[in-house]
Amino acid sequence: QPWDGYRFSVEAVGEGVRLFLKQLWNTYAFLALYENAAAGQAEPAAAAGEPTELDRWILSRLAGTVEEVTARLEDFDATMGGRAIAAFVDDLSNWYVRRSRRRFWDGDPVAFATLRECLVTTAQLLAPFTPFVADAIYDNLDGSEPSVHLTDWPTAGPRDVGLEVAMATARETVRLGLAARGQAKVKVRQPLREAVIVAAGREREAIEHLAEVVREELNVEALRFVEEADELGSYEVKANYRTLGPRFGKRMPELVKALAALDPASVAVALREGRTVGVVLGDGEDHPLGADDLQLAMQPLEGYQLEREGSHAVALDLHLDEELRRRGLAREVIHAVQNARKSAGLAVEDRIALTLGGDAELLDVVREHEGLVAGETLATSVELDGAGDDAQLATVEGRELRIAVTVA
């Protein structure tokens, strides 16, 4: 409320700078960097095409953010208005820009126009919050008025709520899949054969509609759908000692033994349907147990890593054949070369002559995937006859790789 006392701390300001303002400024700097790189390319810019689904999604999110921020500020709720802007900038940076990097490198004018519109409108929304940062971004990207503070307040464009919901569902699936990778300690650069997703109805339709996005984010070759999480593994029934301990006391060992004799799948179905599970102990009496009394732990199928949250679940097939393993090594080499480019101070648009030396298997993998390595690192030539003494040293899966990069 306006009459409440204000709370201020230097730490909170620093956190806001780190989590929000730097993210916003880095997104603006990304646009400026790649627009300048596209302008300096000898090849003509790509012809303008139709907006992609990702373009339509972020513009719909922008329209929703304009609506929410406008409503919040009209109610004098600057806190929630600011949080809405921060959530949009996070979506813009961590999903739209990251998913569109290849388009920016290719000089896609639709991607540039979409990001520019998002940043200019964000600057207008931010004007009451961070007047100087908002003015700097607006002046550099638009500048049709002397200041962002002299522009009209933005009006919300059309929204596609269905697309926003579908993208949110796809992103939740990706989050669970990446969590499964983290639990299994398998890098995202390592391709996997398939992801198995628990989804039905509209959720499955949304994921299937955006299947390519999910597949690329999880770096899997295929998606497979099942309707129940039970198909991804088997359950183990455990007693919740917090609720059952006071109730059964010294008879807990007897109860634990009785629970071990139950069919875990039947217990899972009963609890999911809101029913109780009856357990008969030595006294011959039937003791009903509910969802608060039992804990269901799912054991994934052998060779799979499962991540589950509520009704959502994703399992990754962790089996690696020789082809997948070598493709993963190729991705690791690309990562090492990109780091070498950065260490050499090269611009993002610089073409390079690449020379590699070191472990024989790594060089053989590069020879097998030379087109991929050259394309991802902007190498006009790839030599595998061994880098010299001035080469940068890298370690790829415990193997030595020597990398020499020069501007082509």
Coordinates of N, CA, C and O in Angstrom, one line a residue, residues 274-377:
G274 N -7.9 -42.3 -5.1 CA -8.4 -41.8 -3.9 C -8.9 -42.8 -2.9 O -9.5 -42.4 -1.9
R275 N -8.6 -44.1 -3.1 CA -9.1 -45.1 -2.2 C -8.0 -45.4 -1.2 O -6.8 -45.0 -1.4
T276 N -8.4 -46.1 -0.2 CA -7.4 -46.6 0.8 C -6.9 -48.0 0.5 O -7.5 -48.7 -0.3
V277 N -5.9 -48.4 1.1 CA -5.3 -49.7 1.0 C -5.4 -50.5 2.3 O -4.9 -49.9 3.3
G278 N -6.0 -51.6 2.3 CA -6.1 -52.4 3.6 C -5.0 -53.3 3.8 O -4.5 -54.0 2.9
V279 N -4.5 -53.3 5.1 CA -3.4 -54.2 5.5 C -3.8 -55.0 6.7 O -4.3 -54.4 7.7
V280 N -3.7 -56.3 6.7 CA -4.1 -57.1 7.8 C -2.8 -57.6 8.5 O -1.9 -58.2 7.9
L281 N -2.8 -57.3 9.8 CA -1.7 -57.6 10.7 C -2.0 -58.9 11.5 O -3.1 -59.5 11.3
G282 N -1.2 -59.2 12.4 CA -1.4 -60.5 13.2 C -2.6 -60.5 14.0 O -3.1 -61.6 14.4
D283 N -3.2 -59.3 14.3 CA -4.4 -59.3 15.1 C -5.7 -59.6 14.3 O -6.8 -59.6 14.8
G284 N -5.5 -59.8 13.0 CA -6.6 -60.2 12.1 C -7.4 -59.0 11.7 O -8.4 -59.1 11.0
E285 N -7.1 -57.8 12.2 CA -7.9 -56.6 11.9 C -7.3 -55.9 10.6 O -6.1 -55.9 10.3
D286 N -8.3 -55.4 9.8 CA -7.9 -54.7 8.6 C -7.6 -53.2 8.9 O -8.5 -52.5 9.4
H287 N -6.4 -52.8 8.6 CA -6.0 -51.4 8.9 C -5.9 -50.7 7.6 O -5.1 -50.9 6.7
P288 N -6.8 -49.7 7.4 CA -6.8 -48.9 6.1 C -5.7 -47.9 6.1 O -5.5 -47.2 7.1
L289 N -5.0 -47.8 5.0 CA -3.9 -46.8 4.9 C -4.2 -45.9 3.7 O -4.6 -46.4 2.6
G290 N -4.0 -44.6 3.9 CA -4.3 -43.7 2.8 C -3.0 -43.1 2.1 O -1.9 -43.6 2.4
A291 N -3.2 -42.1 1.3 CA -2.1 -41.5 0.5 C -1.1 -40.9 1.4 O 0.1 -40.9 1.1
D292 N -1.5 -40.4 2.6 CA -0.5 -39.8 3.5 C 0.3 -40.8 4.3 O 1.3 -40.5 4.9
D293 N -0.2 -42.0 4.3 CA 0.5 -43.1 5.1 C 1.5 -43.9 4.3 O 2.4 -44.5 4.8
L294 N 1.4 -43.8 2.9 CA 2.3 -44.6 2.1 C 3.1 -43.7 1.1 O 2.6 -42.6 0.7
Q295 N 4.3 -44.1 0.8 CA 5.2 -43.4 -0.1 C 5.4 -44.4 -1.3 O 5.8 -45.5 -1.1
L296 N 5.2 -43.9 -2.5 CA 5.4 -44.7 -3.7 C 6.7 -44.2 -4.4 O 6.8 -43.0 -4.8
A297 N 7.7 -45.0 -4.5 CA 8.9 -44.7 -5.2 C 9.0 -45.5 -6.5 O 8.8 -46.7 -6.5
M298 N 9.1 -44.7 -7.6 CA 9.1 -45.4 -8.9 C 10.6 -45.8 -9.2 O 11.5 -44.9 -9.2
Q299 N 10.8 -47.0 -9.6 CA 12.1 -47.5 -10.1 C 12.0 -47.6 -11.6 O 11.2 -48.3 -12.1
P300 N 12.8 -46.8 -12.3 CA 12.7 -46.8 -13.8 C 13.1 -48.1 -14.4 O 13.8 -48.9 -13.7
L301 N 12.7 -48.3 -15.6 CA 13.2 -49.5 -16.4 C 14.7 -49.5 -16.5 O 15.3 -48.4 -16.5
E302 N 15.2 -50.7 -16.6 CA 16.7 -50.8 -16.7 C 17.2 -50.0 -17.9 O 16.7 -50.2 -19.0
G303 N 18.2 -49.2 -17.7 CA 18.8 -48.4 -18.8 C 18.1 -47.1 -19.0 O 18.5 -46.4 -20.0
Y304 N 17.1 -46.8 -18.2 CA 16.4 -45.5 -18.4 C 16.6 -44.6 -17.1 O 16.8 -45.2 -16.0
Q305 N 16.5 -43.3 -17.3 CA 16.6 -42.4 -16.2 C 15.2 -41.7 -16.2 O 14.8 -41.1 -17.2
L306 N 14.5 -41.7 -15.1 CA 13.2 -41.1 -15.0 C 13.2 -39.9 -14.1 O 13.8 -39.8 -13.1
E307 N 12.4 -38.9 -14.6 CA 12.2 -37.7 -13.8 C 10.7 -37.5 -13.8 O 10.0 -37.4 -14.8
R308 N 10.1 -37.3 -12.6 CA 8.7 -37.2 -12.4 C 8.3 -36.1 -11.5 O 9.0 -35.8 -10.5
E309 N 7.2 -35.4 -11.9 CA 6.7 -34.3 -11.0 C 5.2 -34.3 -11.2 O 4.7 -33.9 -12.2
G310 N 4.4 -34.7 -10.2 CA 3.0 -34.8 -10.3 C 2.6 -35.9 -11.4 O 3.1 -37.0 -11.4
S311 N 1.7 -35.5 -12.3 CA 1.3 -36.4 -13.3 C 2.3 -36.3 -14.5 O 2.1 -37.1 -15.5
H312 N 3.3 -35.5 -14.5 CA 4.2 -35.4 -15.6 C 5.4 -36.2 -15.3 O 5.9 -36.3 -14.2
A313 N 5.9 -36.9 -16.4 CA 7.1 -37.7 -16.2 C 7.8 -37.9 -17.6 O 7.1 -37.9 -18.6
V314 N 9.1 -37.9 -17.6 CA 9.9 -38.1 -18.8 C 11.0 -39.1 -18.4 O 11.7 -39.0 -17.4
A315 N 11.2 -40.1 -19.3 CA 12.3 -41.1 -19.1 C 13.2 -41.1 -20.3 O 12.7 -41.0 -21.4
L316 N 14.5 -41.1 -20.1 CA 15.5 -41.1 -21.2 C 16.1 -42.4 -21.3 O 16.5 -43.0 -20.3
D317 N 16.2 -42.9 -22.5 CA 16.9 -44.1 -22.8 C 18.4 -43.8 -22.8 O 19.0 -43.1 -23.7
L318 N 19.2 -44.4 -21.8 CA 20.6 -44.1 -21.7 C 21.5 -45.0 -22.4 O 22.7 -44.9 -22.3
H319 N 21.0 -46.0 -23.1 CA 21.8 -46.9 -23.9 C 22.6 -46.2 -25.0 O 22.0 -45.5 -25.8
L320 N 23.9 -46.3 -25.0 CA 24.7 -45.7 -26.0 C 25.4 -46.7 -26.9 O 26.1 -47.6 -26.4
D321 N 25.0 -46.7 -28.2 CA 25.8 -47.5 -29.1 C 27.0 -46.8 -29.6 O 27.2 -45.6 -29.3
E322 N 27.7 -47.4 -30.5 CA 29.0 -46.7 -30.9 C 28.7 -45.5 -31.8 O 29.4 -44.5 -31.6
E323 N 27.6 -45.5 -32.5 CA 27.3 -44.3 -33.4 C 27.0 -43.1 -32.5 O 27.5 -42.0 -32.7
L324 N 26.1 -43.3 -31.5 CA 25.8 -42.2 -30.6 C 27.0 -41.7 -29.8 O 27.1 -40.5 -29.6
R325 N 27.8 -42.7 -29.4 CA 29.0 -42.2 -28.6 C 29.9 -41.4 -29.4 O 30.4 -40.3 -29.0
R326 N 30.1 -41.7 -30.7 CA 31.0 -41.0 -31.6 C 30.4 -39.6 -31.9 O 31.1 -38.6 -32.1
R327 N 29.1 -39.6 -32.1 CA 28.4 -38.3 -32.3 C 28.6 -37.4 -31.1 O 28.7 -36.1 -31.3
G328 N 28.5 -38.0 -29.9 CA 28.7 -37.2 -28.7 C 30.1 -36.6 -28.7 O 30.4 -35.5 -28.3
L329 N 31.1 -37.4 -29.1 CA 32.5 -37.0 -29.1 C 32.7 -35.8 -30.1 O 33.4 -34.8 -29.8
A330 N 32.0 -35.9 -31.2 CA 32.1 -34.8 -32.2 C 31.5 -33.5 -31.6 O 32.1 -32.4 -31.9
R331 N 30.5 -33.6 -30.9 CA 29.9 -32.4 -30.2 C 30.9 -31.8 -29.2 O 31.0 -30.6 -29.0
E332 N 31.5 -32.7 -28.5 CA 32.5 -32.3 -27.5 C 33.7 -31.6 -28.2 O 34.2 -30.6 -27.7
V333 N 34.1 -32.1 -29.3 CA 35.2 -31.4 -30.1 C 34.8 -30.0 -30.5 O 35.5 -29.0 -30.4
I334 N 33.5 -29.9 -31.0 CA 33.0 -28.6 -31.4 C 33.0 -27.6 -30.3 O 33.4 -26.5 -30.4
H335 N 32.6 -28.1 -29.1 CA 32.6 -27.3 -27.9 C 34.0 -26.8 -27.6 O 34.2 -25.6 -27.2
A336 N 35.0 -27.7 -27.7 CA 36.4 -27.3 -27.4 C 36.9 -26.3 -28.4 O 37.6 -25.3 -28.0
V337 N 36.5 -26.4 -29.7 CA 37.0 -25.5 -30.7 C 36.3 -24.1 -30.5 O 37.0 -23.1 -30.6
Q338 N 35.0 -24.1 -30.1 CA 34.4 -22.8 -29.8 C 35.1 -22.1 -28.7 O 35.2 -20.9 -28.7
N339 N 35.5 -22.8 -27.7 CA 36.2 -22.2 -26.6 C 37.6 -21.7 -27.0 O 38.0 -20.6 -26.6
A340 N 38.2 -22.4 -27.9 CA 39.5 -21.9 -28.5 C 39.2 -20.6 -29.3 O 40.1 -19.7 -29.3
R341 N 38.1 -20.5 -30.0 CA 37.8 -19.3 -30.8 C 37.7 -18.1 -29.8 O 38.2 -17.0 -30.0
K342 N 37.0 -18.4 -28.7 CA 36.8 -17.3 -27.7 C 38.1 -16.9 -27.1 O 38.4 -15.7 -27.0
S343 N 39.0 -17.9 -26.8 CA 40.3 -17.6 -26.2 C 41.2 -16.8 -27.1 O 42.0 -16.0 -26.7
A344 N 41.0 -17.0 -28.4 CA 41.8 -16.3 -29.4 C 41.3 -14.9 -29.7 O 41.9 -14.2 -30.5
G345 N 40.1 -14.6 -29.1 CA 39.6 -13.2 -29.3 C 38.9 -13.0 -30.7 O 38.8 -11.9 -31.1
L346 N 38.5 -14.1 -31.3 CA 37.9 -14.0 -32.6 C 36.4 -13.4 -32.5 O 35.7 -13.7 -31.5
A347 N 36.0 -12.7 -33.5 CA 34.6 -12.2 -33.6 C 33.7 -13.3 -34.0 O 34.2 -14.3 -34.6
V348 N 32.4 -13.2 -33.7 CA 31.5 -14.3 -34.0 C 31.4 -14.6 -35.4 O 31.1 -15.8 -35.8
E349 N 31.7 -13.6 -36.3 CA 31.5 -13.9 -37.7 C 32.8 -14.3 -38.4 O 32.8 -14.6 -39.6
D350 N 33.9 -14.4 -37.7 CA 35.2 -14.7 -38.3 C 35.2 -16.2 -38.8 O 34.9 -17.1 -38.0
R351 N 35.6 -16.3 -40.0 CA 35.8 -17.7 -40.6 C 37.3 -18.1 -40.2 O 38.2 -17.2 -40.1
I352 N 37.5 -19.4 -40.0 CA 38.8 -19.8 -39.5 C 39.3 -21.0 -40.3 O 38.6 -21.7 -41.0
A353 N 40.7 -21.1 -40.2 CA 41.3 -22.3 -40.7 C 41.6 -23.1 -39.4 O 42.3 -22.6 -38.5
L354 N 41.2 -24.3 -39.4 CA 41.2 -25.1 -38.2 C 42.2 -26.3 -38.3 O 42.2 -27.0 -39.3
T355 N 43.1 -26.4 -37.4 CA 44.1 -27.5 -37.4 C 44.0 -28.2 -36.0 O 44.0 -27.6 -35.0
L356 N 43.9 -29.5 -36.1 CA 43.7 -30.3 -34.9 C 44.8 -31.4 -34.8 O 45.2 -31.9 -35.9
G357 N 45.1 -31.8 -33.6 CA 46.1 -32.9 -33.4 C 45.7 -33.5 -32.0 O 44.8 -33.0 -31.3
G358 N 46.4 -34.6 -31.7 CA 46.1 -35.3 -30.4 C 45.6 -36.7 -30.6 O 46.1 -37.4 -31.5
D359 N 44.7 -37.0 -29.8 CA 44.1 -38.4 -29.7 C 43.7 -38.9 -31.0 O 42.9 -38.2 -31.7
A360 N 44.0 -40.1 -31.4 CA 43.7 -40.7 -32.7 C 42.2 -40.9 -32.9 O 41.7 -40.6 -34.0
E361 N 41.5 -41.3 -31.8 CA 40.1 -41.5 -32.0 C 39.3 -40.2 -32.2 O 38.4 -40.1 -33.0
L362 N 39.8 -39.2 -31.5 CA 39.1 -37.9 -31.7 C 39.3 -37.4 -33.1 O 38.4 -36.9 -33.7
L363 N 40.5 -37.5 -33.6 CA 40.8 -37.1 -35.0 C 39.9 -37.9 -36.0 O 39.5 -37.4 -37.0
D364 N 39.8 -39.2 -35.7 CA 39.0 -40.1 -36.5 C 37.5 -39.6 -36.5 O 36.8 -39.7 -37.5
V365 N 37.0 -39.2 -35.3 CA 35.6 -38.8 -35.2 C 35.5 -37.5 -36.0 O 34.4 -37.3 -36.7
V366 N 36.4 -36.6 -35.9 CA 36.3 -35.3 -36.7 C 36.3 -35.6 -38.2 O 35.6 -35.0 -39.0
R367 N 37.2 -36.6 -38.6 CA 37.2 -37.0 -40.0 C 35.8 -37.5 -40.5 O 35.3 -37.2 -41.6
E368 N 35.2 -38.3 -39.6 CA 33.9 -38.8 -39.9 C 32.8 -37.8 -39.9 O 31.8 -37.8 -40.7
H369 N 32.9 -36.7 -39.1 CA 31.9 -35.7 -39.0 C 32.4 -34.3 -39.4 O 32.1 -33.3 -38.8
E370 N 33.3 -34.3 -40.4 CA 34.0 -33.1 -40.7 C 33.0 -32.0 -41.1 O 33.2 -30.8 -40.8
G371 N 32.0 -32.3 -41.9 CA 31.0 -31.3 -42.3 C 30.4 -30.6 -41.1 O 30.2 -29.4 -41.1
L372 N 30.0 -31.4 -40.1 CA 29.3 -30.8 -38.9 C 30.3 -30.0 -38.1 O 29.9 -28.8 -37.7
V373 N 31.5 -30.4 -37.9 CA 32.5 -29.7 -37.2 C 32.8 -28.4 -37.9 O 32.9 -27.3 -37.3
A374 N 33.0 -28.4 -39.2 CA 33.4 -27.2 -39.9 C 32.2 -26.2 -39.9 O 32.4 -25.0 -39.7
G375 N 31.0 -26.7 -40.1 CA 29.8 -25.8 -40.1 C 29.6 -25.1 -38.8 O 29.3 -23.9 -38.8
E376 N 29.7 -25.9 -37.7 CA 29.4 -25.3 -36.4 C 30.5 -24.3 -35.9 O 30.3 -23.4 -35.1
T377 N 31.8 -24.5 -36.4 CA 32.9 -23.7 -35.9 C 33.3 -22.6 -37.0 O 34.3 -21.9 -36.7

